[in-house]
């Protein structure tokens, strides 16, 4: 069966520090991968999606970036965090030709 | 562009009462529709999905939803609420205009169950 992992689970970082969040999927190949941010009371905001290694599409211009160095690995990064980057970050995957998305457990990021 | 409207950001029901969470969508093509549940500090879990087969869809934990094309609705129901149903629920519609298989999510409805 397929599983999706995210780490770390929680993170507290000062403003201006770098960020790296990792997401890995097991039990499937060639998945579509997604990064979402969930801020309090604002629903889910799609940040990035990827249909293959090295292929990243950005939905929202910001100081975040994403990379997909391996088929089942998706990384969310920032060089300098802002207070507004605080939130709950969710990674998700779907099959190659499927809308059905499966979510990881999330990372709670607090920027202080 | 596709959109999803969930009526009511907060819904409270008594334990044992009917749960009804409303979702209306707009889509220019026949949609795929989903309901997800999120417990505090956890990821989203798929409850059920509509993919153009039966209009009444049954999901996990006793939930079901009915696709009504004429009303562009996909409301989520459960006959008898349980304390463990307290969570946030998200409706989502397939975004056929996007470059890949994306979903457009509603803003969520937080369900409280009163003992």
XYZ file of C-alpha atoms in Angstrom:
227
model
C 0.000 0.000 0.000
C 1.016 3.592 -0.494
C 2.199 5.828 2.314
C 3.300 9.433 2.448
C 5.691 10.877 4.982
C 6.486 14.444 5.953
C 9.124 15.785 8.281
C 9.634 17.439 10.507
C 6.233 17.335 12.188
C 6.731 20.695 13.877
C 9.239 23.463 13.373
C 9.877 26.815 15.018
C 12.174 29.086 13.056
C 13.216 32.747 13.402
C 12.443 35.289 10.712
C 15.149 35.314 8.045
C 16.262 31.734 8.593
C 16.198 29.095 5.842
C 13.613 26.331 5.519
C 13.585 22.812 4.186
C 10.543 20.546 4.457
C 10.631 17.069 2.999
C 7.932 14.793 1.662
C 8.382 11.229 0.440
C 5.917 8.750 -1.001
C 6.229 4.973 -0.851
C 4.462 2.256 -2.749
C 3.810 4.053 -6.017
C 5.774 5.400 -8.948
C 5.461 8.517 -11.114
C 3.039 10.261 -8.766
C 1.853 13.826 -9.109
C 3.027 15.699 -6.028
C 1.576 18.788 -4.374
C 2.491 21.259 -1.623
C -0.316 23.114 0.144
C -0.318 25.668 2.929
C -3.138 25.943 5.394
C -3.275 29.195 7.339
C -5.786 29.683 10.133
C -9.266 30.179 8.702
C -8.059 30.345 5.090
C -8.555 26.840 3.758
C -5.977 25.131 1.564
C -3.718 27.117 -0.729
C -1.904 25.190 -3.459
C 1.721 26.319 -3.530
C 3.444 23.965 -5.983
C 2.760 20.842 -7.967
C 4.994 18.489 -9.866
C 4.274 15.914 -12.566
C 7.817 14.537 -12.711
C 11.428 14.837 -11.609
C 12.619 18.408 -11.972
C 9.204 19.591 -13.173
C 7.762 22.167 -10.785
C 4.828 24.517 -11.309
C 4.264 27.404 -8.936
C 0.781 28.587 -8.150
C 1.537 31.507 -5.871
C 4.511 33.905 -6.184
C 6.311 34.098 -2.865
C 9.644 33.471 -1.222
C 9.166 29.700 -1.256
C 10.521 27.235 -3.790
C 10.089 23.536 -4.417
C 12.227 20.817 -5.891
C 11.754 17.205 -6.895
C 15.166 15.564 -6.981
C 13.770 12.011 -7.074
C 10.551 10.487 -8.343
C 8.971 10.167 -4.902
C 10.632 13.049 -3.069
C 9.309 16.590 -2.904
C 11.062 19.375 -1.009
C 9.780 22.792 -0.009
C 12.422 25.428 0.694
C 12.976 29.034 1.543
C 16.159 31.073 1.811
C 14.684 33.590 4.262
C 11.477 32.981 6.169
C 8.873 35.668 6.748
C 6.360 35.850 9.579
C 3.640 35.281 7.003
C 5.140 31.875 6.163
C 3.751 30.432 9.387
C 1.131 27.766 8.831
C 0.434 24.096 8.371
C 2.153 22.655 5.311
C 0.668 19.632 3.653
C 2.139 17.418 0.986
C -0.124 15.289 -1.175
C 0.185 12.816 -4.035
C -2.099 11.520 -6.739
C -1.801 8.871 -9.401
C -0.565 9.914 -12.818
C -4.071 10.249 -14.283
C -6.135 10.783 -11.173
C -7.679 13.699 -9.291
C -7.819 11.693 -6.074
C -5.221 13.137 -3.739
C -3.768 11.575 -0.603
C -2.295 13.777 2.063
C 0.623 13.470 4.413
C 0.422 14.228 8.143
C 1.612 17.815 7.705
C 4.285 20.095 9.183
C 3.352 22.867 11.597
C 5.702 25.811 10.934
C 5.880 28.754 13.304
C 8.042 31.683 12.295
C 8.979 33.893 15.255
C -12.613 28.381 -13.414
C -13.964 25.889 -10.969
C -15.076 26.962 -7.517
C -16.485 25.404 -4.381
C -18.732 27.030 -1.807
C -19.268 25.448 1.571
C -22.171 27.065 3.380
C -21.408 27.563 7.032
C -17.864 27.734 8.382
C -19.126 26.205 11.657
C -21.911 23.691 12.177
C -23.002 22.304 15.544
C -25.153 19.236 16.000
C -26.193 17.163 18.971
C -24.880 13.656 19.339
C -27.245 11.320 17.488
C -28.663 14.069 15.269
C -28.445 14.303 11.499
C -25.276 15.801 10.063
C -25.677 17.907 6.916
C -22.721 19.777 5.470
C -23.410 21.738 2.327
C -21.242 22.017 -0.758
C -22.047 23.750 -4.040
C -19.677 23.797 -6.958
C -19.267 25.420 -10.320
C -17.668 23.585 -13.176
C -17.781 23.943 -16.931
C -17.345 20.203 -17.450
C -18.680 17.147 -15.600
C -16.797 17.254 -12.339
C -15.175 14.824 -10.016
C -16.118 15.699 -6.440
C -14.548 14.800 -3.127
C -15.100 15.196 0.581
C -12.141 15.161 2.940
C -12.021 15.201 6.744
C -9.279 16.776 8.835
C -8.790 16.139 12.534
C -6.766 18.683 14.532
C -3.102 18.845 13.538
C -3.478 16.030 11.016
C -3.539 15.751 7.263
C -6.692 15.427 5.177
C -8.298 12.018 4.845
C -10.495 11.097 1.896
C -14.078 10.433 3.022
C -15.712 9.757 -0.326
C -15.625 10.643 -4.000
C -17.975 11.071 -6.944
C -16.556 10.062 -10.298
C -19.625 10.022 -12.573
C -20.920 6.621 -11.537
C -23.715 6.370 -8.946
C -25.029 9.753 -7.805
C -25.341 8.578 -4.195
C -21.889 7.881 -2.878
C -21.141 6.073 0.343
C -17.934 6.730 2.227
C -16.171 5.804 5.393
C -17.493 6.304 8.931
C -21.149 6.187 7.811
C -21.004 9.321 5.654
C -22.624 9.638 2.266
C -23.115 12.362 -0.313
C -25.476 12.843 -3.222
C -24.476 14.461 -6.498
C -27.273 16.686 -7.821
C -26.364 18.133 -11.170
C -29.448 20.379 -11.382
C -28.531 21.989 -8.064
C -24.752 21.813 -8.603
C -24.553 20.387 -5.115
C -22.713 17.592 -3.354
C -23.914 17.759 0.252
C -22.434 15.452 2.890
C -24.751 13.678 5.319
C -24.653 11.212 8.183
C -27.854 9.987 9.874
C -26.516 10.045 13.435
C -23.616 12.164 14.645
C -20.986 10.686 16.894
C -18.576 12.583 19.098
C -15.705 11.288 16.983
C -17.145 13.109 13.929
C -16.005 16.449 15.336
C -13.511 17.673 12.757
C -13.171 20.007 9.785
C -14.621 18.893 6.475
C -13.520 20.035 3.034
C -15.334 19.689 -0.267
C -13.210 19.674 -3.430
C -13.895 19.737 -7.177
C -11.650 18.691 -10.027
C -10.011 21.628 -11.767
C -10.123 20.603 -15.397
C -8.711 23.952 -16.511
C -5.436 23.448 -14.734
C -2.347 21.932 -16.294
C -2.370 18.825 -14.156
C -4.777 16.936 -11.993
C -5.576 19.656 -9.481
C -8.393 20.077 -7.028
C -10.107 23.270 -5.952
C -11.026 23.127 -2.262
C -13.741 24.858 -0.329
C -12.822 26.844 2.762
C -13.984 24.079 5.060
C -16.744 23.524 7.607
C -15.865 22.844 11.208
C -18.287 20.356 12.741
C -18.869 20.368 16.485
C -20.822 17.557 18.142
C -22.589 18.429 21.387
C -23.018 15.589 23.893
